[in-house]
Coordinates of C-alpha atoms in Angstrom, one line a residue:
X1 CA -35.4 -9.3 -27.1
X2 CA -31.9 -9.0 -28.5
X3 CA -29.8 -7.1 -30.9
X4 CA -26.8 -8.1 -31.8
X5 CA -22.9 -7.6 -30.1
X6 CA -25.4 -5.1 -27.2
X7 CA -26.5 -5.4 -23.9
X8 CA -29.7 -4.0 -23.6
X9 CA -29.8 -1.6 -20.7
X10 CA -34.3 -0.4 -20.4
X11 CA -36.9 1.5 -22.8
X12 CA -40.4 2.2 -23.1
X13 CA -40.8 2.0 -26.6
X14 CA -37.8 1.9 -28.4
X15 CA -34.8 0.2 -26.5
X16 CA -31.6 1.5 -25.1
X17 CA -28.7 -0.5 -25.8
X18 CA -24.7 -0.5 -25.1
X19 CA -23.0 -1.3 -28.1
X20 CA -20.5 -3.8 -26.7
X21 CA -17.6 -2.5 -29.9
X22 CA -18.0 1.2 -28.0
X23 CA -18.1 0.2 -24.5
X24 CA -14.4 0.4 -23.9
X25 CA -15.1 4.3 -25.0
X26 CA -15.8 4.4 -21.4
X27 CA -18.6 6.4 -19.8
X28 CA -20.5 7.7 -16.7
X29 CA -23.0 6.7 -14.5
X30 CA -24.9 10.2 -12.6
X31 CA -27.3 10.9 -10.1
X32 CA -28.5 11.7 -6.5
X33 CA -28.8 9.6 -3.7
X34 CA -31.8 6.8 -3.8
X35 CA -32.3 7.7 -7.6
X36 CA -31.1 3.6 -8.9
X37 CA -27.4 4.0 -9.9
X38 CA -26.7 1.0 -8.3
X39 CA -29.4 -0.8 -9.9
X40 CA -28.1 0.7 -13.4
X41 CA -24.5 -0.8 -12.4
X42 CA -25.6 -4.1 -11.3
X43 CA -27.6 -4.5 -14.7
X44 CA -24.7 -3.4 -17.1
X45 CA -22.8 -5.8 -14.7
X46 CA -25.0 -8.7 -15.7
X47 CA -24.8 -7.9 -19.2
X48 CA -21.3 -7.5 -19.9
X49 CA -21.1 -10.8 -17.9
X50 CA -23.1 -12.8 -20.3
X51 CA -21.5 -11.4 -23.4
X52 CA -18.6 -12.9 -21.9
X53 CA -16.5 -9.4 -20.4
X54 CA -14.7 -9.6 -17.5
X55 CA -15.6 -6.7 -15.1
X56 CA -14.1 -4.7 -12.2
X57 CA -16.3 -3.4 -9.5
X58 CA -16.1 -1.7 -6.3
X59 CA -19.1 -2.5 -3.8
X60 CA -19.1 0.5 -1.6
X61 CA -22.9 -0.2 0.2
X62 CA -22.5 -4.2 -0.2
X63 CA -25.8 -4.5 -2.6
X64 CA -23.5 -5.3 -4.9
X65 CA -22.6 -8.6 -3.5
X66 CA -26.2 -9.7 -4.6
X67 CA -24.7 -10.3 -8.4
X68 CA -23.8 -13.9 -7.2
X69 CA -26.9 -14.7 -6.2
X70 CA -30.4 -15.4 -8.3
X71 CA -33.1 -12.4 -7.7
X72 CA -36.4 -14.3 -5.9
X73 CA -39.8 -13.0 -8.3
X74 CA -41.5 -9.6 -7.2
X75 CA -44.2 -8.2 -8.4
X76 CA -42.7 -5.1 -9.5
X77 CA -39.5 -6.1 -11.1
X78 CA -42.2 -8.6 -13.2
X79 CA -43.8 -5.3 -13.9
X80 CA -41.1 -3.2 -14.9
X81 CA -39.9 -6.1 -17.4
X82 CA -43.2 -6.4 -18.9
X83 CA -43.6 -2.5 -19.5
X84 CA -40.4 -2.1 -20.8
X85 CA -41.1 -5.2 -23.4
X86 CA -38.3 -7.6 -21.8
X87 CA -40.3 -11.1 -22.4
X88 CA -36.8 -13.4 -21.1
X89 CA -36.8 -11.8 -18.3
X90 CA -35.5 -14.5 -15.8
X91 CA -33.7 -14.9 -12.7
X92 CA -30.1 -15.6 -13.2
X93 CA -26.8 -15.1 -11.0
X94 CA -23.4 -13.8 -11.7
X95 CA -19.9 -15.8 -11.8
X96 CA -18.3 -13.4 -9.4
X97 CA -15.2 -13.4 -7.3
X98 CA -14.7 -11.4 -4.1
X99 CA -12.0 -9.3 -3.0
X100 CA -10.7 -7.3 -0.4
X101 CA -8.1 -5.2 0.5
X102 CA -8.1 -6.3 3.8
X103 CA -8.8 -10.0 3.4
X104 CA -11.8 -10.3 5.6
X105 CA -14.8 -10.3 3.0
X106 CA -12.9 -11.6 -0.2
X107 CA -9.7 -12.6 -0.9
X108 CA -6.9 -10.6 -0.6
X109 CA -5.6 -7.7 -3.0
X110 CA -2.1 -6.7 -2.5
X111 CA 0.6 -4.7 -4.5
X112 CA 4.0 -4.2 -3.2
X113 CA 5.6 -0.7 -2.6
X114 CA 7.9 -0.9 -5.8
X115 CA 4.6 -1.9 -7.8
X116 CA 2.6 1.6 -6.2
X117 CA 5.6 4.0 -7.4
X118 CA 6.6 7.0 -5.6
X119 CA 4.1 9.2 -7.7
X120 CA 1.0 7.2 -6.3
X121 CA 2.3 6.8 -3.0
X122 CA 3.2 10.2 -2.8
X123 CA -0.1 11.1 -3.1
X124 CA -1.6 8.3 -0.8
X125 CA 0.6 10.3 1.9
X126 CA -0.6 13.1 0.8
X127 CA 3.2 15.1 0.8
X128 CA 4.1 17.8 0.3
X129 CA 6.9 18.3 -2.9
X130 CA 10.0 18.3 -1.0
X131 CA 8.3 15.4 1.0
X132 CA 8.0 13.7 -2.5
X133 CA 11.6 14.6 -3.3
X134 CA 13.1 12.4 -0.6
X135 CA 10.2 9.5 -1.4
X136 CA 12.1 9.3 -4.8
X137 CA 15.5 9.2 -3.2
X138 CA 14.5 6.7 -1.5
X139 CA 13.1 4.7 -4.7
X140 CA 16.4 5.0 -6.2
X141 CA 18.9 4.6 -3.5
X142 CA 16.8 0.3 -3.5
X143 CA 17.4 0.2 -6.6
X144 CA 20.7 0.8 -7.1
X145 CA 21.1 -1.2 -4.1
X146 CA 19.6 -3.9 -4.9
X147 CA 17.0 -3.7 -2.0
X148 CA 13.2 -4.5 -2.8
X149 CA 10.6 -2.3 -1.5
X150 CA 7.6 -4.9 -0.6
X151 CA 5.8 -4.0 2.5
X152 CA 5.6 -0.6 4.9
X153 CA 8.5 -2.1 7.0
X154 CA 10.8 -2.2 3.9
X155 CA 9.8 1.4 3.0
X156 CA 10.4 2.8 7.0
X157 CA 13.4 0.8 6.9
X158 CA 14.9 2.9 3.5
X159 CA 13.7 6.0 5.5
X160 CA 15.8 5.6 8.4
X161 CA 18.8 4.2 6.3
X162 CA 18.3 7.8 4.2
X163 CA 18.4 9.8 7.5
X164 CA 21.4 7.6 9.0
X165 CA 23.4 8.3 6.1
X166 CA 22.0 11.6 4.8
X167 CA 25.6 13.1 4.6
X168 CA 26.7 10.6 2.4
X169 CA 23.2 10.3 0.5
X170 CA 23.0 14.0 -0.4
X171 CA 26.7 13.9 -2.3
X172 CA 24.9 11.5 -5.1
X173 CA 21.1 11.8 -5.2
X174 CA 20.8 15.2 -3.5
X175 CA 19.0 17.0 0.0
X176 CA 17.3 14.6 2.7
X177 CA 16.3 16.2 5.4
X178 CA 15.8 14.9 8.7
X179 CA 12.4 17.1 8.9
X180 CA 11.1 15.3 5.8
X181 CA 12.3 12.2 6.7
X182 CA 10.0 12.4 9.9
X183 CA 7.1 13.6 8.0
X184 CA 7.0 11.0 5.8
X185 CA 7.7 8.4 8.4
X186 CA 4.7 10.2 10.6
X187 CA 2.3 9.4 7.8
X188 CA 3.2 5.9 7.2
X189 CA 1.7 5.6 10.9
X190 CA -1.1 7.0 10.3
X191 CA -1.5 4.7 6.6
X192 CA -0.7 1.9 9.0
X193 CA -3.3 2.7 11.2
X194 CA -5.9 3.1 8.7
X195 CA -4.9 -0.7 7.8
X196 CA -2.8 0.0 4.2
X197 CA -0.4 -2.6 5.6
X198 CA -2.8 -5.3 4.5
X199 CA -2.4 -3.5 0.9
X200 CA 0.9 -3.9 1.3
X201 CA 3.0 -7.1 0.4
X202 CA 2.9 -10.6 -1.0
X203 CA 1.3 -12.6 -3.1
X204 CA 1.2 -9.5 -5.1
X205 CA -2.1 -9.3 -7.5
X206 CA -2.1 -10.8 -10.6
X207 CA -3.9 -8.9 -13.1
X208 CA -4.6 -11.5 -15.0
X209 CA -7.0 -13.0 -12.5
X210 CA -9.2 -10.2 -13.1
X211 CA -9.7 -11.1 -16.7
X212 CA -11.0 -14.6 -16.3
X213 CA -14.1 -16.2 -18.2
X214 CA -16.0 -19.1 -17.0
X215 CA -16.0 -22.9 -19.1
X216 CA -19.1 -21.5 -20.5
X217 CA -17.8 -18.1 -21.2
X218 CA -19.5 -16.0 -19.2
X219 CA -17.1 -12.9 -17.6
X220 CA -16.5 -12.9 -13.8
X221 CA -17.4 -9.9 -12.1
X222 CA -14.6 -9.1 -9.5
X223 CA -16.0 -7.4 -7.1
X224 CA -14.2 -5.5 -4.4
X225 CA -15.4 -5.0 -0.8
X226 CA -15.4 -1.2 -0.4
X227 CA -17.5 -0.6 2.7
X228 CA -14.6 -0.2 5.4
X229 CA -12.4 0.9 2.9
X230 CA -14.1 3.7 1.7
X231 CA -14.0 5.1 5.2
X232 CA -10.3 6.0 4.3
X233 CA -11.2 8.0 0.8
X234 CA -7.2 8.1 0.0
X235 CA -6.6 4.8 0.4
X236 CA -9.5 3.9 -1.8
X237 CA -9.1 6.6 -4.3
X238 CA -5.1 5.4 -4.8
X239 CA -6.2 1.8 -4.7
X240 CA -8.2 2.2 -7.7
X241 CA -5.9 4.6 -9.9
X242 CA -3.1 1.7 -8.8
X243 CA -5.1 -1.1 -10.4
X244 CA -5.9 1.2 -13.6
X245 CA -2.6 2.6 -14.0
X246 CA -1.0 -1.4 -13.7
X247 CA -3.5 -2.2 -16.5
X248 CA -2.4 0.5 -18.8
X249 CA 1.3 -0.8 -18.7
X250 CA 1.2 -4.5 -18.9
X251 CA -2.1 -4.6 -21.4
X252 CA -1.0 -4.6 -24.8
X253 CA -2.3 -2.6 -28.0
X254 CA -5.5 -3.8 -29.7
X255 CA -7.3 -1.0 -30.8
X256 CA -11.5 -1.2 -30.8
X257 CA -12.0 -5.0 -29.9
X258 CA -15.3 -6.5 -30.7
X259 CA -16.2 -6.5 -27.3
X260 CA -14.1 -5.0 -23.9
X261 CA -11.2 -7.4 -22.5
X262 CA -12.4 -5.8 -19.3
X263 CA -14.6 -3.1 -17.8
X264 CA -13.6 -1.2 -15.0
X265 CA -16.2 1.1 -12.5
X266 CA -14.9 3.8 -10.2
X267 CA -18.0 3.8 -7.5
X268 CA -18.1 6.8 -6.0
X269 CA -15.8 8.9 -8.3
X270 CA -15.3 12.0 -7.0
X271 CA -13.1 10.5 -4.4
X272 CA -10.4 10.0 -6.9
X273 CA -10.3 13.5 -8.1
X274 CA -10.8 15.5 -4.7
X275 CA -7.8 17.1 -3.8
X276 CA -5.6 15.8 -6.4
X277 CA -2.9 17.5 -7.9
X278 CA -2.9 18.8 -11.2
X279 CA -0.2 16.2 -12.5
X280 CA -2.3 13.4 -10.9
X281 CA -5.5 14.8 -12.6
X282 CA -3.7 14.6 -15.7
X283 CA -2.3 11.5 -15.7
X284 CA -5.5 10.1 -14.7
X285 CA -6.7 11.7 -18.1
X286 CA -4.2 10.4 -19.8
X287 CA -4.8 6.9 -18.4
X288 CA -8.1 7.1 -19.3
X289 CA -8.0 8.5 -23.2
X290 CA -5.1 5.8 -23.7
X291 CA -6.3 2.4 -21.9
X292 CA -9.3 2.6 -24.5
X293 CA -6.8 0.8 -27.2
X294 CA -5.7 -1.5 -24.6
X295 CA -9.3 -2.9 -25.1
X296 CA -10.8 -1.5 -21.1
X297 CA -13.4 0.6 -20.7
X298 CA -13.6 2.8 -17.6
X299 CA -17.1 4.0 -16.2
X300 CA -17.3 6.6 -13.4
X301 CA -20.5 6.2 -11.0
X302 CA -20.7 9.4 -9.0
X303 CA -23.9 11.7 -7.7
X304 CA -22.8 14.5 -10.3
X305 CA -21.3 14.8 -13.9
X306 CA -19.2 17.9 -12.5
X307 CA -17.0 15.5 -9.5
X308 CA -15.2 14.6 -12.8
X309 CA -13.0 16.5 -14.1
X310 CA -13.6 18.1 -18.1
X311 CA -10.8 16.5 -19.4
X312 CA -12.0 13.3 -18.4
X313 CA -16.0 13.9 -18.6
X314 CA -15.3 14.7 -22.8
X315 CA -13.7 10.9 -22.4
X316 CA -16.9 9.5 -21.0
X317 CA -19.3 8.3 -24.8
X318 CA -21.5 5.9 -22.9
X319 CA -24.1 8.5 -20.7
X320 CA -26.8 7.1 -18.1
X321 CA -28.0 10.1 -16.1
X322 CA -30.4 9.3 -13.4
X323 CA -32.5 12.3 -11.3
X324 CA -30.8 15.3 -10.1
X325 CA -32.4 17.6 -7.5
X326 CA -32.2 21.3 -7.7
X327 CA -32.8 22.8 -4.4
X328 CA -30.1 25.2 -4.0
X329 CA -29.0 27.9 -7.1
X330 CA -25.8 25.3 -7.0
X331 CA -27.6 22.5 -7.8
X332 CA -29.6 24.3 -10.5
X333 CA -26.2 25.1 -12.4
X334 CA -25.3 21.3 -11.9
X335 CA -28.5 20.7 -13.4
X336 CA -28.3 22.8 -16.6
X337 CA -24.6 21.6 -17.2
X338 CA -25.6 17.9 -17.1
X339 CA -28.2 18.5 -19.2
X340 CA -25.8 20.4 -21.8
X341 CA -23.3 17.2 -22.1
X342 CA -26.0 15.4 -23.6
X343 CA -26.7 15.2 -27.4
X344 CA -30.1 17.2 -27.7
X345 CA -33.5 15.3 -28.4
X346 CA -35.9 18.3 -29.6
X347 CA -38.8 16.6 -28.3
X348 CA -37.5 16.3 -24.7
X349 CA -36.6 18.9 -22.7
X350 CA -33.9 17.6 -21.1
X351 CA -33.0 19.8 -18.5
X352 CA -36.5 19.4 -16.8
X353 CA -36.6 16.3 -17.4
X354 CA -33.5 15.5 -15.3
X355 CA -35.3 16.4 -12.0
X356 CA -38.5 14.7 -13.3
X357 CA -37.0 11.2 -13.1
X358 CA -38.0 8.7 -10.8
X359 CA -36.5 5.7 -9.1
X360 CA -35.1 3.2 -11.8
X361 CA -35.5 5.7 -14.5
X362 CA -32.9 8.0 -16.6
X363 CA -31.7 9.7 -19.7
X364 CA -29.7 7.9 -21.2
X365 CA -27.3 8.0 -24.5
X366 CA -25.0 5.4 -26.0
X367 CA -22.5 5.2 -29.2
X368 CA -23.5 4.1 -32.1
X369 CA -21.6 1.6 -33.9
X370 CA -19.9 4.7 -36.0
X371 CA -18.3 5.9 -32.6
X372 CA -21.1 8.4 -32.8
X373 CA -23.8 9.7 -29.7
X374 CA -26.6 8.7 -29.7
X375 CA -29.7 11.5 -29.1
X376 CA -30.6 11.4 -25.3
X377 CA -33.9 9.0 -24.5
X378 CA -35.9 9.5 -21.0
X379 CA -35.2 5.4 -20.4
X380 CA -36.9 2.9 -18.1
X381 CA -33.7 1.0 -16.6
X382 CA -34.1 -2.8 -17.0
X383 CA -34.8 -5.0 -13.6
X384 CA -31.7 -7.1 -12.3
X385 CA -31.6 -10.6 -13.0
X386 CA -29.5 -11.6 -9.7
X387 CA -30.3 -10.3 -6.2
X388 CA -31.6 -6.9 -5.4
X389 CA -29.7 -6.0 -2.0
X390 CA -26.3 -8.1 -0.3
X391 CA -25.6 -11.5 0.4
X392 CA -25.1 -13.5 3.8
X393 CA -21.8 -14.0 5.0
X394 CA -22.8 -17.8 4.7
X395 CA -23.4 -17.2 1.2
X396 CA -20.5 -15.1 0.5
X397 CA -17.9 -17.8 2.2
X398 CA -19.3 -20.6 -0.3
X399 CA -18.7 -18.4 -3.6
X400 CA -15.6 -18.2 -2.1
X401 CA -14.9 -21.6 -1.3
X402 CA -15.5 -22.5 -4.9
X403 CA -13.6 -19.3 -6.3
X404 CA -10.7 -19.9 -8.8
X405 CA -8.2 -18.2 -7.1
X406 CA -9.4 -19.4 -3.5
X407 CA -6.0 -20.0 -1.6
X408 CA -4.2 -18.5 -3.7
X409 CA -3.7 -15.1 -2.3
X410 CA -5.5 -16.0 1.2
X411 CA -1.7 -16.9 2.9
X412 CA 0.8 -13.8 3.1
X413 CA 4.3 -14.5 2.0
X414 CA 7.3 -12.3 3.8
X415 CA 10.6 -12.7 1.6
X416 CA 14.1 -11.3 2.3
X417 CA 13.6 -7.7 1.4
X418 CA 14.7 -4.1 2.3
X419 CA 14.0 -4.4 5.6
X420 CA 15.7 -7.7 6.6
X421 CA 18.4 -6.7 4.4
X422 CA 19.0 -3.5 6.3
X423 CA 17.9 -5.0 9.4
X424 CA 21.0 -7.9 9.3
X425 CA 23.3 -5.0 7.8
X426 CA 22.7 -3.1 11.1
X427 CA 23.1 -5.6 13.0
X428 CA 26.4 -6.6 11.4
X429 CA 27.6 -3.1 12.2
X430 CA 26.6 -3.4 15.5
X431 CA 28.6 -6.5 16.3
X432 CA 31.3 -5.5 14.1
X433 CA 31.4 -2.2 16.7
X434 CA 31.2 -4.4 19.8
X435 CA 33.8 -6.2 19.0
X436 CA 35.9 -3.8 17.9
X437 CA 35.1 -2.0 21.7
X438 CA 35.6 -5.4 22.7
X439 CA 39.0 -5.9 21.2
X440 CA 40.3 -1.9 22.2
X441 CA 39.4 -2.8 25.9
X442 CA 41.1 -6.1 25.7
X443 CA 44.1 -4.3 24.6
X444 CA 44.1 -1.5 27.1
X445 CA 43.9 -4.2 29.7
X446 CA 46.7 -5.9 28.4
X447 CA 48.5 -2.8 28.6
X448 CA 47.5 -2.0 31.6
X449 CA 48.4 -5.7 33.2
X450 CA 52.1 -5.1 31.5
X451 CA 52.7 -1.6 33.2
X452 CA 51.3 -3.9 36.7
X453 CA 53.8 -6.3 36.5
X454 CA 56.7 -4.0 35.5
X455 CA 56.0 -2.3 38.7
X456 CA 56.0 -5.1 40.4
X457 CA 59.0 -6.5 38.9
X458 CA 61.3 -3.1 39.5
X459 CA 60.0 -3.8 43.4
X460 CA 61.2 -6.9 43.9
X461 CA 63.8 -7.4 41.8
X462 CA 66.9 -4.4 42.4
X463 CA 69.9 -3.7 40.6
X464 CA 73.5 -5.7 41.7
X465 CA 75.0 -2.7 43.2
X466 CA 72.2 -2.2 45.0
X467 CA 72.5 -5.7 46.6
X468 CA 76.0 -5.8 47.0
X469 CA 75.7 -2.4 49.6
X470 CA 73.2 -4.2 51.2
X471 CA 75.2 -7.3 51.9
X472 CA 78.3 -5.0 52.8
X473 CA 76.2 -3.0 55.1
X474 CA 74.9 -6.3 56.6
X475 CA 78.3 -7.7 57.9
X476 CA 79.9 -4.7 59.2
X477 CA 76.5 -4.6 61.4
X478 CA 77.4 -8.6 62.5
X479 CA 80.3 -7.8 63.4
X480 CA 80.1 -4.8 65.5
X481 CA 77.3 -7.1 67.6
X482 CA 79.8 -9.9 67.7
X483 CA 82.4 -7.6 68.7
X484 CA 80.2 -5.8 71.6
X485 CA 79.4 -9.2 72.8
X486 CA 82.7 -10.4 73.0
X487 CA 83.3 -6.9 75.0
X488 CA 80.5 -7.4 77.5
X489 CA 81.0 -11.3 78.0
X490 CA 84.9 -10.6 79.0
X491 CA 83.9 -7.8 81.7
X492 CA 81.0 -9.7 83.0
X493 CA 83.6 -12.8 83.6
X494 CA 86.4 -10.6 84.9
X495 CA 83.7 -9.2 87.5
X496 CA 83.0 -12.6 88.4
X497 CA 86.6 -13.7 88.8
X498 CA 87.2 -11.2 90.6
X499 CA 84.3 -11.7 92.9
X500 CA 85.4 -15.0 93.6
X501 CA 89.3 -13.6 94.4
X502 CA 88.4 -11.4 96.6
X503 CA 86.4 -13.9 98.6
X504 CA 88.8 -16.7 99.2
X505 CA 91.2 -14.0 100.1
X506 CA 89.0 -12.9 102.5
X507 CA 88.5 -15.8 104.0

């Protein structure tokens, strides 16, 4: 069962099929919970793989792991594929490659904080404007430095160099507040804690590893590991917009390919859209309408057509719109606007027919090969070829093993960037300082040991005068004691002589 340059996606009847020359018009994947949207994107997976188109995946549950891996026969895939007319049907896996953010179920994917931007970053830390302002500053001031911006630690680094020098900063690039400074630095922490820091550094992605074909020209299907890193929905949302965004600018123009260069799914879509700022939403847009010349087609898998924005939903040709429930008067308006988007069958009443649906089955309309949509069909989605459900972690390490870019990304590199540029340039100052309070203390010693022995000198070392009164003073002192001697030593002898007289004359 073929036709030619499509992928056939189900049918009863009459056969759906993607028109591989209008898939990069992009398109959308809808419906609730348990309804078999991952089903849908694991088969258009499979098919864009054999036709040879490279294809970008985010694996939120892990079921989608199973594309590297051959399905095992059940009965009711065997049925479906028989109802629906699909006489190949066999069980085939995927080339795929795995990747994670955080290295631990694929290898690693990595972009470096110059690569992000301050727009995306801004919004990954969710600031504020004037919290954006000083982000920028900061962006330039490394430029104009020469100081690259890699990892978190480069980026704190620049922020406590802004607020060290804010006086001097503000004369040529304008206000950074200390308050802002802190804010921004506060939510790094919490980024860091989330685990961005793996997101953060190098080997930096190579986009160009995404786009790879096998020997026998079959697409890989890159598949990221989502599961933990959905649980931080910014993180994930800006992760995805950074990969699009960095395929917009290095792809070049080549209009409407015969077949994609890549496909691109956003899994749980709304996440890149909730709380987004209008100039985000509209660059996204703009992303979006533009890559399609770059040859990529962008499909959004969410539960409803209204978690994308209208300016990108009009983008969306491609249309596969699984079972919506209407329990609430909310969900009935979500209902009848779905069923509005779709190009009117008049012998399907489409907007009952969208909470009819069972598993595995959906309304579905693609472009024709004039660029034109096609009238909405109630569609029996295909069976998968490769597994139904995830693979074992034994499994998982030998794709792996035999991957094309295993080793390549697994080891982190940490070159001389920002922050050991600002690190030794503080340290410099430091030691310049310490000697400097080194020398100063040298020298007031000095001066002190110089006023020491001056005092000491003017102690022991008097003027001439003052010696000469001395020695005068001395002698007149001898001889007053030599003279007083004399005096006592002639009475004492006279007393004795006349002692002596006066006894011989006695006698």
């Amino acid at each position: 069962m073929t036709e030619e340059n499509s992928i056939f996606v189900g049918g009863a009847g009459d056969g759906q099929w993607l028109n591989l020359k209008r898939a990069n018009r992009h398109g959308l994947v809808a419906g609730a919970t348990g309804t078999g949207k991952t089903v849908t994107l694991q088969i258009l997976c499979e098919g864009l793989s054999a036709q040879g188109v490279p294809i970008f995946v985010a694996d939120v549950k892990g079921d989608l792991s199973g594309l590297s891996q051959p399905g095992t026969s059940k009965d009711f895939l065997e049925k479906r594929a028989a109802t629906i007319g699909l006489d190949d049907y066999a069980y085939e896996a995927c080339p795929v490659i795995f990747w994670d953010v955080f290295g631990k179920q694929g290898h690693p994917v990595r972009s470096t904080i110059s690569e992000m931007g301050p727009t995306l970053l801004g919004r990954l830390l969710e600031l504020n404007e004037t919290q954006e302002g000083v982000l920028f500053i900061a962006f330039e001031v490394a430029d104009d430095q020469g100081l690259m911006l890699l990892d978190l630690d480069d980026l704190k680094s620049m922020l406590s160099y802004l607020a060290e020098n804010a006086d001097e900063i503000r004369r040529e690039y304008g206000n950074v507040s200390a308050a802002s400074v802190g804010a921004i630095q506060r939510r790094l922490l919490k980024l860091q804690a989330e685990g961005a820091e793996h997101f953060f550094g190098e080997p930096a992605l190579e986009l160009g590893d995404f786009m790879r074909t096998t020997r026998d020209g079959r697409g890989y299907v890159n598949i990221l590991a989502a599961d933990d890193l959905i649980l931080s929905p910014g993180v994930y949302g800006t992760v995805l917009l950074w990969l699009l965004s960095e395929l917009f600018e290095d792809l070049p123009e080549v209009g409407d390919p015969e077949k994609p260069r890549l496909v691109f799914f956003f899994d749980e879509a709304h996440l890149l859209f909730d709380d987004a700022p209008k100039a985000l939403r509209e660059r996204i847009a703009q992303v979006v309408r533009l890559i399609r010349s770059k040859g990529v087609g962008v499909y959004f898998v969410t539960q409803n057509p209204q978690d994308v924005p209208d300016e990108v939903l009009g983008q969306l040709g491609n249309r596969v719109q699984h079972a919506l429930r209407a329990y609430t008067p909310k969900d009935a308006k979500a209902v009848r606007v779905a069923a509005q988007t779709f190009r009117q069958n008049p012998d399907l009443d489409t907007e009952t027919v969208i909470t009819e649906l069972g598993v595995g089955e959906a309304l579905t309309s693609f472009l024709d090969a004039k660029g034109v949509p096609g009238i909405v069909q109630r569609t029996l989605i295909r069976p998968p070829s490769s597994r139904l459900g995830p693979v074992t972690e034994a499994e998982r390490r030998g794709v792996m093993q035999v991957s094309p870019v295993a080793g390549r990304y697994d080891t982190a590199i940490d070159r001389d960037s920002a922050h050991e540029v600002l690190t030794r340039r503080a340290e410099d100052m430091a030691r310049q300082r310490e000697e400097e309070e080194a020398r100063e203390a040298r020298e007031k010693e000095d001066e002190a040991r110089a006023k020491r022995e001056a005092r000491s000198a003017r102690s022991y070392s008097m003027p001439r005068t003052t010696r000469r009164r001395s020695s005068n003073r001395q002698s007149v002192g001898e001889a007053a004691a030599k003279a007083m001697i004399r005096s006592v030593s002639t009475q004492v002898g006279r007393a004795l002589v006349r002692g002596i007289l006066g006894s011989l004359s006695r006698r």
